[in-house]
PDB file of C-alpha atoms in Angstrom:
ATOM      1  CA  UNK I  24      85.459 137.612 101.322  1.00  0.00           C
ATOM      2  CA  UNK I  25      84.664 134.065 101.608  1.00  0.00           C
ATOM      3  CA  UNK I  26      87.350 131.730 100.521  1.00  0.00           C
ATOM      4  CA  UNK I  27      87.013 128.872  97.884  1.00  0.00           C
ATOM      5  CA  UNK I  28      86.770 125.582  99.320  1.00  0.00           C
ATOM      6  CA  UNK I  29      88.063 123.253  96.953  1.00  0.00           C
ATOM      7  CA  UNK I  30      87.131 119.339  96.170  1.00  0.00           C
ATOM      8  CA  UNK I  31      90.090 116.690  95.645  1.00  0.00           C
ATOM      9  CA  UNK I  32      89.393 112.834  94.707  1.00  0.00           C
ATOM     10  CA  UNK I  33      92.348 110.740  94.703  1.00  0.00           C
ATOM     11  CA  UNK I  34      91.616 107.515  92.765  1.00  0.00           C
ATOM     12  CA  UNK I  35      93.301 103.948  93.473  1.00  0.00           C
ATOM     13  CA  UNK I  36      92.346 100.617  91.955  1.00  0.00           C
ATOM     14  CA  UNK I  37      91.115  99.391  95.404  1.00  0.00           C
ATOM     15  CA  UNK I  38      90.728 102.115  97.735  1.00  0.00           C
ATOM     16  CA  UNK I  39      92.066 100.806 100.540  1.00  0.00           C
ATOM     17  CA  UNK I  40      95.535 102.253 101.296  1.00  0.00           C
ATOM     18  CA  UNK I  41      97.260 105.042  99.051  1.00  0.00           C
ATOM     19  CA  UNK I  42      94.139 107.042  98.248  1.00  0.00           C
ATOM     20  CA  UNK I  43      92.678 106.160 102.142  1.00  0.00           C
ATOM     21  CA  UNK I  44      95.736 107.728 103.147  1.00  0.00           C
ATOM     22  CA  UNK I  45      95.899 110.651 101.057  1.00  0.00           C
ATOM     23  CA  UNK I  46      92.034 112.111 101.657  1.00  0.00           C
ATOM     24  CA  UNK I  47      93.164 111.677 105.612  1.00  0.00           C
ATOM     25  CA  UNK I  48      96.411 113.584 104.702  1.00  0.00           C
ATOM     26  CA  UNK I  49      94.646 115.949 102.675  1.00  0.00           C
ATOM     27  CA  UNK I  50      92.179 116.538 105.902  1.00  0.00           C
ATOM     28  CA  UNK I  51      94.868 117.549 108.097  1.00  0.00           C
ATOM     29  CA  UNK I  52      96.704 119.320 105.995  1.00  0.00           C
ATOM     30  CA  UNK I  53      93.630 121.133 103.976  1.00  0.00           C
ATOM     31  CA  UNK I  54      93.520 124.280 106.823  1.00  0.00           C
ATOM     32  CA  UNK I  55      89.836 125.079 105.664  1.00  0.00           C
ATOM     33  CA  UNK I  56      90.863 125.245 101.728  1.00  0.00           C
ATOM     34  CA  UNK I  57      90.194 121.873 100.667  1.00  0.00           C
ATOM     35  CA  UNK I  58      87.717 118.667 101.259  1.00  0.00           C
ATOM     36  CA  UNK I  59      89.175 115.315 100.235  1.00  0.00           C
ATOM     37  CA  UNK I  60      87.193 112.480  99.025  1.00  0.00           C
ATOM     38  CA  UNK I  61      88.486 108.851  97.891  1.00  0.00           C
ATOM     39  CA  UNK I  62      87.280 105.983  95.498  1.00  0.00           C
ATOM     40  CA  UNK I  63      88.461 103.531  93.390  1.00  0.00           C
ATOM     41  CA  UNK I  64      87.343 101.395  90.329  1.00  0.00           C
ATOM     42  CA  UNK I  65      87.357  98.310  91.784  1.00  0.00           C
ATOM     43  CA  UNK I  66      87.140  98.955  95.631  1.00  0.00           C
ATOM     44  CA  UNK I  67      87.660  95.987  98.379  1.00  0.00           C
ATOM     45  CA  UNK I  68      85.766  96.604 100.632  1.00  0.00           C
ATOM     46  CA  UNK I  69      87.511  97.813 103.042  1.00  0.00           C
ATOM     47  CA  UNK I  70      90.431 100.051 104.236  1.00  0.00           C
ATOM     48  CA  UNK I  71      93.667  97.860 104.672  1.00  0.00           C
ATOM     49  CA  UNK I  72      94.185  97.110 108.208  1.00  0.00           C
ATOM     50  CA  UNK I  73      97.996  99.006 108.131  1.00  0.00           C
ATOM     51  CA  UNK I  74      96.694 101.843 106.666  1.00  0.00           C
ATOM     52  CA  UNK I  75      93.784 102.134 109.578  1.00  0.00           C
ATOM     53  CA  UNK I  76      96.946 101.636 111.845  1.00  0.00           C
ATOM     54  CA  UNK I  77      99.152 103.768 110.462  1.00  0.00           C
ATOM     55  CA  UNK I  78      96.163 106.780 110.238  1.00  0.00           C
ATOM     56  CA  UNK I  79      95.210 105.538 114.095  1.00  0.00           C
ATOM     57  CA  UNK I  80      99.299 106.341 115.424  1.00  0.00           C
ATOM     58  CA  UNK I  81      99.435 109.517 113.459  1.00  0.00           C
ATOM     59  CA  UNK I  82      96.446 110.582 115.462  1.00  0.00           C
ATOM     60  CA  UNK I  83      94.009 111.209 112.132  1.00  0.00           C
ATOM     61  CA  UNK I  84      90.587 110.741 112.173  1.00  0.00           C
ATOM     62  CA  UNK I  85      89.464 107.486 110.666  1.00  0.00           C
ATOM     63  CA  UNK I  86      85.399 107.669 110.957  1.00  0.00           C
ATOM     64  CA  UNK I  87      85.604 108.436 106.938  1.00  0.00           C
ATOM     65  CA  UNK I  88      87.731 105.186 106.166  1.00  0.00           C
ATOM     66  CA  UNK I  89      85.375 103.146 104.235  1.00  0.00           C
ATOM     67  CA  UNK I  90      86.427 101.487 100.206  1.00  0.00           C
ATOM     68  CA  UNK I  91      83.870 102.938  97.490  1.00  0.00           C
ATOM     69  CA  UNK I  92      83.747 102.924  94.314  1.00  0.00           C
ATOM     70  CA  UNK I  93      84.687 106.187  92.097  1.00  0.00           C
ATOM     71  CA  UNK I  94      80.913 106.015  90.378  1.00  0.00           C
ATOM     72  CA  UNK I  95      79.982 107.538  93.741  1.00  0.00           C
ATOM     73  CA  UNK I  96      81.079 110.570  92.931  1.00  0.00           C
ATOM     74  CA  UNK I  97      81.146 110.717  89.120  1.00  0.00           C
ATOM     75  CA  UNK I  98      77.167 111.188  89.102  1.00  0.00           C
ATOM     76  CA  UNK I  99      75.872 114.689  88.199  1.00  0.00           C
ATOM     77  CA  UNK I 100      74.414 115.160  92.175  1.00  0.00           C
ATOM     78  CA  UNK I 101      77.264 114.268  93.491  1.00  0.00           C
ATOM     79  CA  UNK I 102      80.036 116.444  95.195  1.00  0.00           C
ATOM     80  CA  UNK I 103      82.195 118.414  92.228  1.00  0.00           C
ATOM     81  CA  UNK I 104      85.481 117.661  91.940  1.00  0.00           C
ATOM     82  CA  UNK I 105      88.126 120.947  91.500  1.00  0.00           C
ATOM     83  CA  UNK I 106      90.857 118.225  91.223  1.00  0.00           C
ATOM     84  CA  UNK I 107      91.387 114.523  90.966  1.00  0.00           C
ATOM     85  CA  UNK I 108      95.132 112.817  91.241  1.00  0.00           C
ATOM     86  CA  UNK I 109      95.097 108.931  90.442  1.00  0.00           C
ATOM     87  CA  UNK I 110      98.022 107.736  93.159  1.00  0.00           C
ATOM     88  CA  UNK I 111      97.871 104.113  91.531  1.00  0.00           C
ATOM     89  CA  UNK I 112      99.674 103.066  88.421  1.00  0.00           C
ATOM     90  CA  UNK I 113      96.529 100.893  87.312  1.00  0.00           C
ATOM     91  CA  UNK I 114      94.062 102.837  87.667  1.00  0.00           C
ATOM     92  CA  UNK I 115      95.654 106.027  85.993  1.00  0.00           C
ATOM     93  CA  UNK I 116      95.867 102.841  83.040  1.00  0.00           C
ATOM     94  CA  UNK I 117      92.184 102.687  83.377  1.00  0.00           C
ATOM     95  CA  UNK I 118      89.658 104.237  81.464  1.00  0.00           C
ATOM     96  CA  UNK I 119      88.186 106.744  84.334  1.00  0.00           C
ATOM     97  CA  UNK I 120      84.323 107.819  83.972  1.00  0.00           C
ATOM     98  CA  UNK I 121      83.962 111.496  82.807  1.00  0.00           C
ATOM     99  CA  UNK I 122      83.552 113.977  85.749  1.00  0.00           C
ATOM    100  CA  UNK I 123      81.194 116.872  86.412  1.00  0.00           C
ATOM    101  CA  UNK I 124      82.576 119.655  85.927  1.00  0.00           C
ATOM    102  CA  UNK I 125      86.032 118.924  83.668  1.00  0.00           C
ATOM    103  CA  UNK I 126      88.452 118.763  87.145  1.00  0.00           C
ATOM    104  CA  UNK I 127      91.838 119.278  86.956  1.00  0.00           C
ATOM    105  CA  UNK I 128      93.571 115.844  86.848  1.00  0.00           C
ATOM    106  CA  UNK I 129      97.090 114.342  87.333  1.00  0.00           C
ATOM    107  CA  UNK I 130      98.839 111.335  88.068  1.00  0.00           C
ATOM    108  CA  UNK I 131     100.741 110.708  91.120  1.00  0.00           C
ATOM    109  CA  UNK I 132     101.512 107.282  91.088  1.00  0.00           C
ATOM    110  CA  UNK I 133     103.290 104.834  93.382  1.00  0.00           C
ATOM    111  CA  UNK I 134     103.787 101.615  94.712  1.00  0.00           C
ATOM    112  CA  UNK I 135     101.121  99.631  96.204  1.00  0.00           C
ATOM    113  CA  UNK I 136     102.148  98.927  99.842  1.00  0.00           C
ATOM    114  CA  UNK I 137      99.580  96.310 100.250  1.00  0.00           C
ATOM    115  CA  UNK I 138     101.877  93.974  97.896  1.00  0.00           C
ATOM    116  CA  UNK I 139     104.793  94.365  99.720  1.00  0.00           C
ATOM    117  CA  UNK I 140     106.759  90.771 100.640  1.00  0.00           C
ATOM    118  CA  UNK I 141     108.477  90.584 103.921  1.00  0.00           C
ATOM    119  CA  UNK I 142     108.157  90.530 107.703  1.00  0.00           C
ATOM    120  CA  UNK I 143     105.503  92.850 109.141  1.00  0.00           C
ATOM    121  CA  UNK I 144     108.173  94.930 109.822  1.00  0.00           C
ATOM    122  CA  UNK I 145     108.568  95.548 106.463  1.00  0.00           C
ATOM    123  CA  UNK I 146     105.341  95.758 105.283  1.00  0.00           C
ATOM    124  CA  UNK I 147     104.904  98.605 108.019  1.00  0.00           C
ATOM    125  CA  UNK I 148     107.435 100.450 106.283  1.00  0.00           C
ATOM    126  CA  UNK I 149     105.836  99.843 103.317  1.00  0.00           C
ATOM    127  CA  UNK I 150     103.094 102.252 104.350  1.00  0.00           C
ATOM    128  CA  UNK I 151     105.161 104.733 106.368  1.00  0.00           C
ATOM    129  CA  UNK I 152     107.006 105.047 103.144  1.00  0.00           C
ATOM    130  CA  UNK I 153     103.482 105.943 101.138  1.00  0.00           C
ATOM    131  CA  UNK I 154     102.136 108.127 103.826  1.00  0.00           C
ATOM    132  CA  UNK I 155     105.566 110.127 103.943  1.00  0.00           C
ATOM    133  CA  UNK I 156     105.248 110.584  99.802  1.00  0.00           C
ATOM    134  CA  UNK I 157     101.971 111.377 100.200  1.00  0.00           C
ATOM    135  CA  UNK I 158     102.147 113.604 102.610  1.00  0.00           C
ATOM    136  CA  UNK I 159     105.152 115.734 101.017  1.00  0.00           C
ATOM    137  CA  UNK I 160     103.201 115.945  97.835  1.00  0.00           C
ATOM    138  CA  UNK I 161     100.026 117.222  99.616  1.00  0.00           C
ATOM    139  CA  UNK I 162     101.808 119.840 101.201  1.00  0.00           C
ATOM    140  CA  UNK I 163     102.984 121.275  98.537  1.00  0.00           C
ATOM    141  CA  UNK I 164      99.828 120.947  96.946  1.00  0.00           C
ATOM    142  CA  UNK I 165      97.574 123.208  99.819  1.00  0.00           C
ATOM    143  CA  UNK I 166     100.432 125.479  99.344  1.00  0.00           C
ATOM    144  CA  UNK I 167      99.827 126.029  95.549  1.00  0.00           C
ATOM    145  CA  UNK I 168      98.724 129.759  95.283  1.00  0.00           C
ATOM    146  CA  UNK I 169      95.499 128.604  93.445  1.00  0.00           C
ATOM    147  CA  UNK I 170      94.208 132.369  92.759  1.00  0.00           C
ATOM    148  CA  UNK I 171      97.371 133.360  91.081  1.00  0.00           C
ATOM    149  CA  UNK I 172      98.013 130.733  88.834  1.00  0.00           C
ATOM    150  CA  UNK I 173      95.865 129.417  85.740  1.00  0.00           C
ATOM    151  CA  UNK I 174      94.421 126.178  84.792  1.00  0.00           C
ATOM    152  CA  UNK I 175      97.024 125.026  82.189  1.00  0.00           C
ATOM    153  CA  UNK I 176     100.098 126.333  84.925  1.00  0.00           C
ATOM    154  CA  UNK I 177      98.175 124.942  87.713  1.00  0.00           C
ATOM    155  CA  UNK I 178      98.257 121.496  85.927  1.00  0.00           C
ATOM    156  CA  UNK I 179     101.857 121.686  85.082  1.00  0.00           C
ATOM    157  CA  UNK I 180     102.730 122.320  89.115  1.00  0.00           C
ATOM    158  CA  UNK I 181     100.611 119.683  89.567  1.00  0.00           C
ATOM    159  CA  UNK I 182     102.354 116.944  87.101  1.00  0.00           C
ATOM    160  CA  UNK I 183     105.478 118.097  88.713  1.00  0.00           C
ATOM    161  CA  UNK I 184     104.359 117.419  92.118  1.00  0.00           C
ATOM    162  CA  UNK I 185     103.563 113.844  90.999  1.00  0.00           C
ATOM    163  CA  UNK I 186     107.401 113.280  89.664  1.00  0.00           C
ATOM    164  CA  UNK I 187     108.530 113.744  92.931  1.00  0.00           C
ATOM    165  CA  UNK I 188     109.266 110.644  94.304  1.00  0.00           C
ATOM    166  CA  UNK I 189     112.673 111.499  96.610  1.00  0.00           C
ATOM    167  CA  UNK I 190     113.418 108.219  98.357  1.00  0.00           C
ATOM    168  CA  UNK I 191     111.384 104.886  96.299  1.00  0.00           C
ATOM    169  CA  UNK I 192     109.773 102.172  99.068  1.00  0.00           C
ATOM    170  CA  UNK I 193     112.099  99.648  98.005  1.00  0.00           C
ATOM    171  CA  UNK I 194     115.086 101.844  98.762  1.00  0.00           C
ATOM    172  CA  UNK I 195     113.592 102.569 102.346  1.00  0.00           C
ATOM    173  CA  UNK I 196     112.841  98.774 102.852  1.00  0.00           C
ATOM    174  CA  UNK I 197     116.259  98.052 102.041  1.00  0.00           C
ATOM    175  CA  UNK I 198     117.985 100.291 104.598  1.00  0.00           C
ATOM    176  CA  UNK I 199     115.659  99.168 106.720  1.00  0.00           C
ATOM    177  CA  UNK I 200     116.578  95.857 106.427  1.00  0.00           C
ATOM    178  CA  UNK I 201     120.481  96.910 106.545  1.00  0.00           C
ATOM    179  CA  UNK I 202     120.298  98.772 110.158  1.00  0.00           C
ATOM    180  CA  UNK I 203     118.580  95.823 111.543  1.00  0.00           C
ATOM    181  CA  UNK I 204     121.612  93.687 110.740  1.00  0.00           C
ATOM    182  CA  UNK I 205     124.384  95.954 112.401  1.00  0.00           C
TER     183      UNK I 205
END
């Protein structure tokens, strides 16, 4: 038996850091049962330079990397989604275009790295911080059992995945800041 692969669009006002990072995440962790795709509504451009970085030392592949916008994929040809997660407070705030195919949606927000003040240092942090969130709330995502559970308990696993936050960016910035002055 052939097993489901599954379609995930994380959404991000500019598409060039948190969601970047998460369809890269999403690709390593996906082990067959998942494609990840990411847009935003109003895209930059271009992937942030730290993120690129941060994907390049990590050893992902970056040859996806490029800032669209989320019309891309909410045309009826298009891929369809089985899930899209807003990781951006603003554009969860946004009014999103309707998508093919009713996907399951949450919101897992969180701080924008590429507003961070402070010394590169910091700002490097900054997106450590993001991937590491990221990356704890994919994996427990791919390890959903996605057969055994229906669409109203698979959204409420989902909403809780989003709540967890563990350690904040600003608290990780901070101790960063305090071991560098011992």
């Amino acid at each position: 038996m052939t097993q489901k692969t599954y379609n995930v669009l994380f959404l991000c006002t500019g598409n060039s850091a948190r969601s970047i990072l998460a369809e890269a995440i999403l690709e390593r962790e996906a082990m067959g049962r998942f494609k990840g795709f990411s847009a935003g509504s109003h895209p930059k451009g271009r992937p942030h330079p730290y993120a690129l970085d941060l994907l390049h030392r990590l050893n992902h592949d970056t040859s996806f990397a490029r800032s669209k916008s989320w019309y891309e994929f909410a045309i009826a040809d298009g891929p369809h989604m089985d899930f899209v997660f807003t990781v951006c407070d603003q554009a969860a705030q946004e009014e999103c275009p309707v998508w093919p195919g009713q996907p399951i949606s949450a919101h897992w927000g969180m701080p924008d790295p590429t507003v961070m003040q402070g010394s590169e240092a910091e700002k490097r942090v900054a997106f450590s911080e993001t991937y590491r969130m990221l990356r704890n709330r994919i994996s427990a995502f791919v390890n959903l059992p996605m057969e055994g559970l229906n669409a109203v308990a698979l959204k409420s696993r989902l909403e809780d995945i989003g709540s967890r936050d563990g350690e904040d960016i600003l608290t990780a910035i901070r101790k960063h800041r305090e071991k560098n002055r011992d």
